[in-house]
């Protein structure tokens, strides 16, 4: 028998990037040497001291039992200590932090926690496609906020109609931004808080790339702005800062009522993460931080190789200020999908077409800095040899 899927499942957005993975796979199967810059999976291993902590904690029978439902208190305290140390932000580990199975879980859960079917949520375009999944699962209505190059990829709140602002209950933001590599300053968050307060909108700031900022600039946390906790939360993940994408650990921090809602939903859906993972996560947040600075340097070196290289061959590109992505303008007359296909076919380089992140992603491709400087240099050389870049 084949059982039909629920209407809810059928309504979920199609995975745009599945076709890219398929195309790349077809080339790799034929033995092509593909430089895959299309994905967002950190290439470096988790720092050794964190792995050691996992091994040690994995031996402890206490961790073989169910974890406390809302996570180990020691991890929540570690998250609070981390925010105090890194951002000067005070958080109550009992009421202002919720442990998550990675940032993605929190981002998908939040619309279900706060919205009723038909409620409006403001989402950046281009943006991380998993936001759309959460919107659909909550049967909410998405209103997109265009991120335009001329606005440094910040939303222009003036563009939102009074009615849209009135109806909106939730807003997602993400800086350093995937896919554009833009970063936000304190003024932007201050303005966001004012708007949120006036319109009673809950702000969810996705700080997945909080650990990755270039040129000596450390990314600003939303919670550093006065009043942030009154109107929203920040989602932090250990995936990028500590190369722990496979471990599935993150946390939400901020507004008590939102944290309570996340905890309530999670009480019904799961028991918390494996205790040993929680202990290792606390070690990441509290232990030596040199690994974070080293990782930043590595990404910055790679960024410079790519951006300087492409600039030299005549492709006018802008350097990202944070995240591990570069957002490159597609040369005319290509669309983003055509250009991604062209690079794959002619140069064996995979990039993500911008339109996969939303309509306003058209005209760009996203390139990950998740391979060695040598491979990025090789990518530049391959691109240089293409006819369209010959002067
Ligand atoms: C913008 C953004 N938010 C959230 C995530 C989720 O990260 P994780 O679920 O590994 O914490 C990602 C991962 O790629 C991302 O790019």
mmCIF file of C-alpha atoms in Angstrom, residues 36-331:
data_model
loop_
_atom_site.group_PDB
_atom_site.id
_atom_site.type_symbol
_atom_site.label_atom_id
_atom_site.label_comp_id
_atom_site.label_asym_id
_atom_site.label_seq_id
_atom_site.Cartn_x
_atom_site.Cartn_y
_atom_site.Cartn_z
ATOM 1 C CA UNK A 36 31.788 22.544 -5.008
ATOM 2 C CA UNK A 37 31.164 26.036 -3.687
ATOM 3 C CA UNK A 38 27.417 25.577 -3.621
ATOM 4 C CA UNK A 39 26.878 24.285 -0.109
ATOM 5 C CA UNK A 40 27.107 25.630 3.420
ATOM 6 C CA UNK A 41 28.746 22.784 5.323
ATOM 7 C CA UNK A 42 31.820 23.865 7.356
ATOM 8 C CA UNK A 43 34.841 21.922 6.095
ATOM 9 C CA UNK A 44 37.026 22.071 9.197
ATOM 10 C CA UNK A 45 36.826 19.584 12.087
ATOM 11 C CA UNK A 46 35.462 20.421 15.529
ATOM 12 C CA UNK A 47 38.324 21.637 17.796
ATOM 13 C CA UNK A 48 39.964 18.739 19.599
ATOM 14 C CA UNK A 49 39.223 19.860 23.171
ATOM 15 C CA UNK A 50 35.493 19.742 22.389
ATOM 16 C CA UNK A 51 35.748 16.265 20.873
ATOM 17 C CA UNK A 52 37.706 15.105 23.935
ATOM 18 C CA UNK A 53 34.956 16.393 26.195
ATOM 19 C CA UNK A 54 32.367 14.424 24.210
ATOM 20 C CA UNK A 55 34.412 11.228 24.558
ATOM 21 C CA UNK A 56 34.787 11.687 28.272
ATOM 22 C CA UNK A 57 31.157 12.637 28.804
ATOM 23 C CA UNK A 58 30.045 9.718 26.641
ATOM 24 C CA UNK A 59 31.610 7.351 29.215
ATOM 25 C CA UNK A 60 29.459 8.749 31.994
ATOM 26 C CA UNK A 61 26.403 6.527 32.623
ATOM 27 C CA UNK A 62 24.456 9.567 33.830
ATOM 28 C CA UNK A 63 24.487 10.709 30.207
ATOM 29 C CA UNK A 64 23.026 7.395 29.019
ATOM 30 C CA UNK A 65 19.731 8.238 30.679
ATOM 31 C CA UNK A 66 17.133 10.702 29.442
ATOM 32 C CA UNK A 67 18.455 14.247 29.743
ATOM 33 C CA UNK A 68 16.403 16.791 31.666
ATOM 34 C CA UNK A 69 13.586 17.914 29.371
ATOM 35 C CA UNK A 70 14.792 21.476 29.081
ATOM 36 C CA UNK A 71 18.466 20.607 28.784
ATOM 37 C CA UNK A 72 21.228 20.521 31.346
ATOM 38 C CA UNK A 73 21.328 23.573 33.570
ATOM 39 C CA UNK A 74 25.120 23.666 33.103
ATOM 40 C CA UNK A 75 24.665 24.223 29.332
ATOM 41 C CA UNK A 76 22.127 26.991 29.896
ATOM 42 C CA UNK A 77 24.513 28.630 32.381
ATOM 43 C CA UNK A 78 27.349 28.239 29.837
ATOM 44 C CA UNK A 79 25.217 29.971 27.187
ATOM 45 C CA UNK A 80 24.493 32.845 29.600
ATOM 46 C CA UNK A 81 28.191 33.128 30.516
ATOM 47 C CA UNK A 82 29.086 33.143 26.811
ATOM 48 C CA UNK A 83 26.679 36.031 26.084
ATOM 49 C CA UNK A 84 27.981 38.023 29.064
ATOM 50 C CA UNK A 85 31.600 37.476 28.051
ATOM 51 C CA UNK A 86 31.203 38.029 24.296
ATOM 52 C CA UNK A 87 28.476 40.683 24.168
ATOM 53 C CA UNK A 88 28.032 42.053 27.683
ATOM 54 C CA UNK A 89 24.433 40.787 27.635
ATOM 55 C CA UNK A 90 22.855 39.458 30.823
ATOM 56 C CA UNK A 91 20.600 36.406 30.397
ATOM 57 C CA UNK A 92 18.784 34.370 33.014
ATOM 58 C CA UNK A 93 19.681 30.711 32.345
ATOM 59 C CA UNK A 94 16.337 29.547 33.728
ATOM 60 C CA UNK A 95 13.939 31.751 31.826
ATOM 61 C CA UNK A 96 15.803 33.410 29.000
ATOM 62 C CA UNK A 97 17.573 30.478 27.329
ATOM 63 C CA UNK A 98 16.151 27.413 25.555
ATOM 64 C CA UNK A 99 18.373 24.611 24.268
ATOM 65 C CA UNK A 100 17.761 23.671 20.621
ATOM 66 C CA UNK A 101 18.620 20.792 18.293
ATOM 67 C CA UNK A 102 20.595 23.267 16.176
ATOM 68 C CA UNK A 103 19.402 26.655 15.038
ATOM 69 C CA UNK A 104 17.273 25.176 12.279
ATOM 70 C CA UNK A 105 15.011 23.400 14.770
ATOM 71 C CA UNK A 106 14.332 26.647 16.639
ATOM 72 C CA UNK A 107 13.719 28.627 13.473
ATOM 73 C CA UNK A 108 11.213 26.079 12.206
ATOM 74 C CA UNK A 109 9.513 25.743 15.610
ATOM 75 C CA UNK A 110 9.012 29.436 16.387
ATOM 76 C CA UNK A 111 6.190 30.154 13.919
ATOM 77 C CA UNK A 112 4.298 27.176 15.370
ATOM 78 C CA UNK A 113 4.925 28.523 18.864
ATOM 79 C CA UNK A 114 3.599 32.028 18.263
ATOM 80 C CA UNK A 115 1.350 32.102 15.208
ATOM 81 C CA UNK A 116 -2.135 30.936 14.364
ATOM 82 C CA UNK A 117 -3.051 29.864 10.829
ATOM 83 C CA UNK A 118 -3.249 32.915 8.576
ATOM 84 C CA UNK A 119 -1.073 35.141 10.805
ATOM 85 C CA UNK A 120 1.588 37.182 9.057
ATOM 86 C CA UNK A 121 5.337 36.785 9.346
ATOM 87 C CA UNK A 122 7.945 39.089 7.792
ATOM 88 C CA UNK A 123 10.807 37.219 6.150
ATOM 89 C CA UNK A 124 13.914 38.573 4.375
ATOM 90 C CA UNK A 125 14.259 37.987 0.615
ATOM 91 C CA UNK A 126 16.792 36.622 -0.224
ATOM 92 C CA UNK A 127 16.944 34.459 2.869
ATOM 93 C CA UNK A 128 17.669 31.059 4.364
ATOM 94 C CA UNK A 129 15.059 28.741 2.788
ATOM 95 C CA UNK A 130 14.281 26.889 6.015
ATOM 96 C CA UNK A 131 12.396 29.975 7.245
ATOM 97 C CA UNK A 132 9.747 29.120 4.649
ATOM 98 C CA UNK A 133 9.345 25.618 6.054
ATOM 99 C CA UNK A 134 8.482 26.993 9.490
ATOM 100 C CA UNK A 135 6.001 29.415 7.950
ATOM 101 C CA UNK A 136 4.226 26.600 6.079
ATOM 102 C CA UNK A 137 4.166 24.244 9.058
ATOM 103 C CA UNK A 138 2.408 26.984 11.037
ATOM 104 C CA UNK A 139 0.120 27.668 8.052
ATOM 105 C CA UNK A 140 1.111 31.284 8.387
ATOM 106 C CA UNK A 141 1.290 33.942 5.700
ATOM 107 C CA UNK A 142 4.681 35.177 4.593
ATOM 108 C CA UNK A 143 5.348 38.787 3.620
ATOM 109 C CA UNK A 144 8.829 39.226 2.210
ATOM 110 C CA UNK A 145 11.174 42.118 2.932
ATOM 111 C CA UNK A 146 13.454 42.721 -0.068
ATOM 112 C CA UNK A 147 17.170 42.973 0.721
ATOM 113 C CA UNK A 148 18.578 45.207 -2.002
ATOM 114 C CA UNK A 149 22.193 45.850 -2.813
ATOM 115 C CA UNK A 150 21.643 49.630 -2.712
ATOM 116 C CA UNK A 151 20.493 49.260 0.916
ATOM 117 C CA UNK A 152 23.512 47.118 1.826
ATOM 118 C CA UNK A 153 21.129 44.164 1.941
ATOM 119 C CA UNK A 154 19.152 45.576 4.888
ATOM 120 C CA UNK A 155 15.339 45.611 4.741
ATOM 121 C CA UNK A 156 13.798 49.022 4.166
ATOM 122 C CA UNK A 157 11.002 49.143 6.718
ATOM 123 C CA UNK A 158 9.475 52.138 4.910
ATOM 124 C CA UNK A 159 8.474 49.747 2.137
ATOM 125 C CA UNK A 160 6.137 47.830 4.425
ATOM 126 C CA UNK A 161 2.549 48.991 4.178
ATOM 127 C CA UNK A 162 0.842 50.085 7.402
ATOM 128 C CA UNK A 163 -1.573 47.182 7.051
ATOM 129 C CA UNK A 164 1.257 44.677 6.710
ATOM 130 C CA UNK A 165 2.946 46.046 9.804
ATOM 131 C CA UNK A 166 -0.305 45.976 11.648
ATOM 132 C CA UNK A 167 -0.910 42.333 10.809
ATOM 133 C CA UNK A 168 2.647 41.089 11.251
ATOM 134 C CA UNK A 169 3.273 39.118 14.433
ATOM 135 C CA UNK A 170 6.754 37.824 13.747
ATOM 136 C CA UNK A 171 9.839 38.990 11.863
ATOM 137 C CA UNK A 172 12.917 36.994 10.924
ATOM 138 C CA UNK A 173 16.268 38.726 10.473
ATOM 139 C CA UNK A 174 19.702 37.249 9.899
ATOM 140 C CA UNK A 175 23.035 39.082 10.163
ATOM 141 C CA UNK A 176 25.780 38.251 9.247
ATOM 142 C CA UNK A 177 23.529 37.321 6.407
ATOM 143 C CA UNK A 178 23.140 34.127 4.470
ATOM 144 C CA UNK A 179 23.297 34.476 1.482
ATOM 145 C CA UNK A 180 24.531 38.079 1.042
ATOM 146 C CA UNK A 181 27.379 38.224 3.582
ATOM 147 C CA UNK A 182 26.067 41.594 4.838
ATOM 148 C CA UNK A 183 26.416 42.564 8.501
ATOM 149 C CA UNK A 184 24.138 44.757 10.622
ATOM 150 C CA UNK A 185 25.114 47.592 12.951
ATOM 151 C CA UNK A 186 23.645 48.604 16.277
ATOM 152 C CA UNK A 187 21.618 51.410 14.739
ATOM 153 C CA UNK A 188 19.788 48.957 12.507
ATOM 154 C CA UNK A 189 18.860 46.778 15.464
ATOM 155 C CA UNK A 190 17.814 49.863 17.468
ATOM 156 C CA UNK A 191 15.474 50.886 14.652
ATOM 157 C CA UNK A 192 14.154 47.335 14.389
ATOM 158 C CA UNK A 193 13.331 47.305 18.099
ATOM 159 C CA UNK A 194 11.452 50.583 17.797
ATOM 160 C CA UNK A 195 9.431 49.250 14.862
ATOM 161 C CA UNK A 196 8.755 45.988 16.683
ATOM 162 C CA UNK A 197 7.600 47.784 19.807
ATOM 163 C CA UNK A 198 5.285 50.116 17.905
ATOM 164 C CA UNK A 199 3.715 47.280 15.938
ATOM 165 C CA UNK A 200 3.897 44.494 18.537
ATOM 166 C CA UNK A 201 6.032 42.266 16.360
ATOM 167 C CA UNK A 202 8.244 39.564 17.811
ATOM 168 C CA UNK A 203 11.743 39.742 16.281
ATOM 169 C CA UNK A 204 13.712 36.546 15.774
ATOM 170 C CA UNK A 205 17.312 37.314 14.958
ATOM 171 C CA UNK A 206 19.119 34.358 13.449
ATOM 172 C CA UNK A 207 22.742 34.829 14.586
ATOM 173 C CA UNK A 208 24.064 31.639 12.948
ATOM 174 C CA UNK A 209 27.146 33.476 11.648
ATOM 175 C CA UNK A 210 27.688 35.529 14.809
ATOM 176 C CA UNK A 211 31.188 34.099 15.152
ATOM 177 C CA UNK A 212 32.334 35.087 11.655
ATOM 178 C CA UNK A 213 33.180 38.726 10.921
ATOM 179 C CA UNK A 214 35.976 40.129 8.765
ATOM 180 C CA UNK A 215 38.412 43.055 8.763
ATOM 181 C CA UNK A 216 38.549 43.123 12.543
ATOM 182 C CA UNK A 217 34.806 43.736 12.867
ATOM 183 C CA UNK A 218 32.929 41.470 15.202
ATOM 184 C CA UNK A 219 29.284 40.918 14.326
ATOM 185 C CA UNK A 220 26.784 42.800 16.467
ATOM 186 C CA UNK A 221 24.331 40.780 18.522
ATOM 187 C CA UNK A 222 20.681 41.869 18.399
ATOM 188 C CA UNK A 223 20.586 41.438 22.179
ATOM 189 C CA UNK A 224 23.212 44.183 22.574
ATOM 190 C CA UNK A 225 20.584 46.763 21.688
ATOM 191 C CA UNK A 226 18.526 48.173 24.524
ATOM 192 C CA UNK A 227 15.041 46.728 24.719
ATOM 193 C CA UNK A 228 15.854 43.706 22.518
ATOM 194 C CA UNK A 229 14.666 41.213 25.101
ATOM 195 C CA UNK A 230 11.366 43.034 25.326
ATOM 196 C CA UNK A 231 10.610 42.384 21.661
ATOM 197 C CA UNK A 232 12.428 39.252 20.650
ATOM 198 C CA UNK A 233 15.027 36.560 20.759
ATOM 199 C CA UNK A 234 18.291 35.615 19.134
ATOM 200 C CA UNK A 235 19.063 32.132 17.863
ATOM 201 C CA UNK A 236 22.683 31.065 18.326
ATOM 202 C CA UNK A 237 24.173 27.871 16.970
ATOM 203 C CA UNK A 238 27.470 26.130 17.625
ATOM 204 C CA UNK A 239 27.468 24.777 14.050
ATOM 205 C CA UNK A 240 29.536 27.532 12.482
ATOM 206 C CA UNK A 241 31.485 29.175 15.317
ATOM 207 C CA UNK A 242 32.882 25.832 16.503
ATOM 208 C CA UNK A 243 32.514 23.670 13.376
ATOM 209 C CA UNK A 244 29.853 21.568 15.074
ATOM 210 C CA UNK A 245 27.254 21.374 12.301
ATOM 211 C CA UNK A 246 26.835 17.614 12.718
ATOM 212 C CA UNK A 247 26.320 17.818 16.476
ATOM 213 C CA UNK A 248 22.973 19.633 16.247
ATOM 214 C CA UNK A 249 23.253 22.040 19.128
ATOM 215 C CA UNK A 250 22.193 25.635 19.537
ATOM 216 C CA UNK A 251 20.089 27.817 21.783
ATOM 217 C CA UNK A 252 17.522 30.585 21.750
ATOM 218 C CA UNK A 253 18.124 33.573 24.020
ATOM 219 C CA UNK A 254 16.002 36.535 25.008
ATOM 220 C CA UNK A 255 12.314 37.244 25.613
ATOM 221 C CA UNK A 256 10.934 35.073 28.418
ATOM 222 C CA UNK A 257 7.522 34.471 26.878
ATOM 223 C CA UNK A 258 9.071 33.263 23.623
ATOM 224 C CA UNK A 259 11.537 31.022 25.456
ATOM 225 C CA UNK A 260 8.646 29.564 27.473
ATOM 226 C CA UNK A 261 6.720 28.873 24.250
ATOM 227 C CA UNK A 262 9.709 27.115 22.651
ATOM 228 C CA UNK A 263 10.257 25.028 25.773
ATOM 229 C CA UNK A 264 6.593 24.075 25.896
ATOM 230 C CA UNK A 265 6.528 22.901 22.278
ATOM 231 C CA UNK A 266 9.776 20.991 22.783
ATOM 232 C CA UNK A 267 8.426 19.326 25.960
ATOM 233 C CA UNK A 268 5.812 17.757 23.724
ATOM 234 C CA UNK A 269 8.091 16.839 20.861
ATOM 235 C CA UNK A 270 11.385 15.630 22.328
ATOM 236 C CA UNK A 271 13.492 14.852 25.310
ATOM 237 C CA UNK A 272 16.560 17.123 25.173
ATOM 238 C CA UNK A 273 19.882 16.433 23.408
ATOM 239 C CA UNK A 274 22.279 13.614 24.341
ATOM 240 C CA UNK A 275 23.839 14.697 27.651
ATOM 241 C CA UNK A 276 27.386 14.223 26.361
ATOM 242 C CA UNK A 277 26.689 16.593 23.465
ATOM 243 C CA UNK A 278 25.405 19.148 25.960
ATOM 244 C CA UNK A 279 28.557 18.834 28.077
ATOM 245 C CA UNK A 280 30.758 19.201 25.000
ATOM 246 C CA UNK A 281 28.718 22.228 23.890
ATOM 247 C CA UNK A 282 29.293 23.858 27.289
ATOM 248 C CA UNK A 283 33.011 23.168 26.845
ATOM 249 C CA UNK A 284 32.903 24.891 23.430
ATOM 250 C CA UNK A 285 31.257 27.993 24.911
ATOM 251 C CA UNK A 286 33.431 28.206 28.024
ATOM 252 C CA UNK A 287 36.741 26.649 26.923
ATOM 253 C CA UNK A 288 39.643 28.167 24.962
ATOM 254 C CA UNK A 289 38.433 30.506 22.211
ATOM 255 C CA UNK A 290 41.588 30.677 20.050
ATOM 256 C CA UNK A 291 39.912 28.236 17.668
ATOM 257 C CA UNK A 292 37.295 30.885 16.828
ATOM 258 C CA UNK A 293 39.905 33.521 15.964
ATOM 259 C CA UNK A 294 41.818 30.963 13.874
ATOM 260 C CA UNK A 295 38.678 30.018 11.983
ATOM 261 C CA UNK A 296 37.910 33.679 11.283
ATOM 262 C CA UNK A 297 41.427 34.151 9.898
ATOM 263 C CA UNK A 298 41.056 31.083 7.725
ATOM 264 C CA UNK A 299 37.786 32.319 6.209
ATOM 265 C CA UNK A 300 39.180 35.819 5.778
ATOM 266 C CA UNK A 301 42.220 34.496 3.906
ATOM 267 C CA UNK A 302 39.958 32.434 1.659
ATOM 268 C CA UNK A 303 37.664 35.413 1.097
ATOM 269 C CA UNK A 304 40.633 37.547 0.045
ATOM 270 C CA UNK A 305 41.930 34.912 -2.359
ATOM 271 C CA UNK A 306 38.523 34.625 -3.997
ATOM 272 C CA UNK A 307 37.560 38.297 -4.102
ATOM 273 C CA UNK A 308 41.009 39.612 -5.085
ATOM 274 C CA UNK A 309 41.316 36.876 -7.702
ATOM 275 C CA UNK A 310 37.922 37.551 -9.260
ATOM 276 C CA UNK A 311 38.479 41.309 -9.203
ATOM 277 C CA UNK A 312 41.788 40.862 -11.021
ATOM 278 C CA UNK A 313 40.179 38.906 -13.817
ATOM 279 C CA UNK A 314 37.586 41.626 -14.288
ATOM 280 C CA UNK A 315 34.558 40.284 -12.436
ATOM 281 C CA UNK A 316 33.317 43.136 -10.288
ATOM 282 C CA UNK A 317 32.417 41.575 -6.981
ATOM 283 C CA UNK A 318 31.894 42.861 -3.444
ATOM 284 C CA UNK A 319 33.695 41.348 -0.463
ATOM 285 C CA UNK A 320 31.428 39.911 2.234
ATOM 286 C CA UNK A 321 31.822 41.469 5.695
ATOM 287 C CA UNK A 322 30.787 38.351 7.565
ATOM 288 C CA UNK A 323 29.447 34.777 7.231
ATOM 289 C CA UNK A 324 31.308 32.286 5.069
ATOM 290 C CA UNK A 325 29.550 33.222 1.843
ATOM 291 C CA UNK A 326 30.298 35.589 -1.008
ATOM 292 C CA UNK A 327 27.341 36.954 -2.963
ATOM 293 C CA UNK A 328 28.461 37.588 -6.500
ATOM 294 C CA UNK A 329 26.652 39.533 -9.178
ATOM 295 C CA UNK A 330 25.928 37.420 -12.234
ATOM 296 C CA UNK A 331 27.362 38.786 -15.492
#
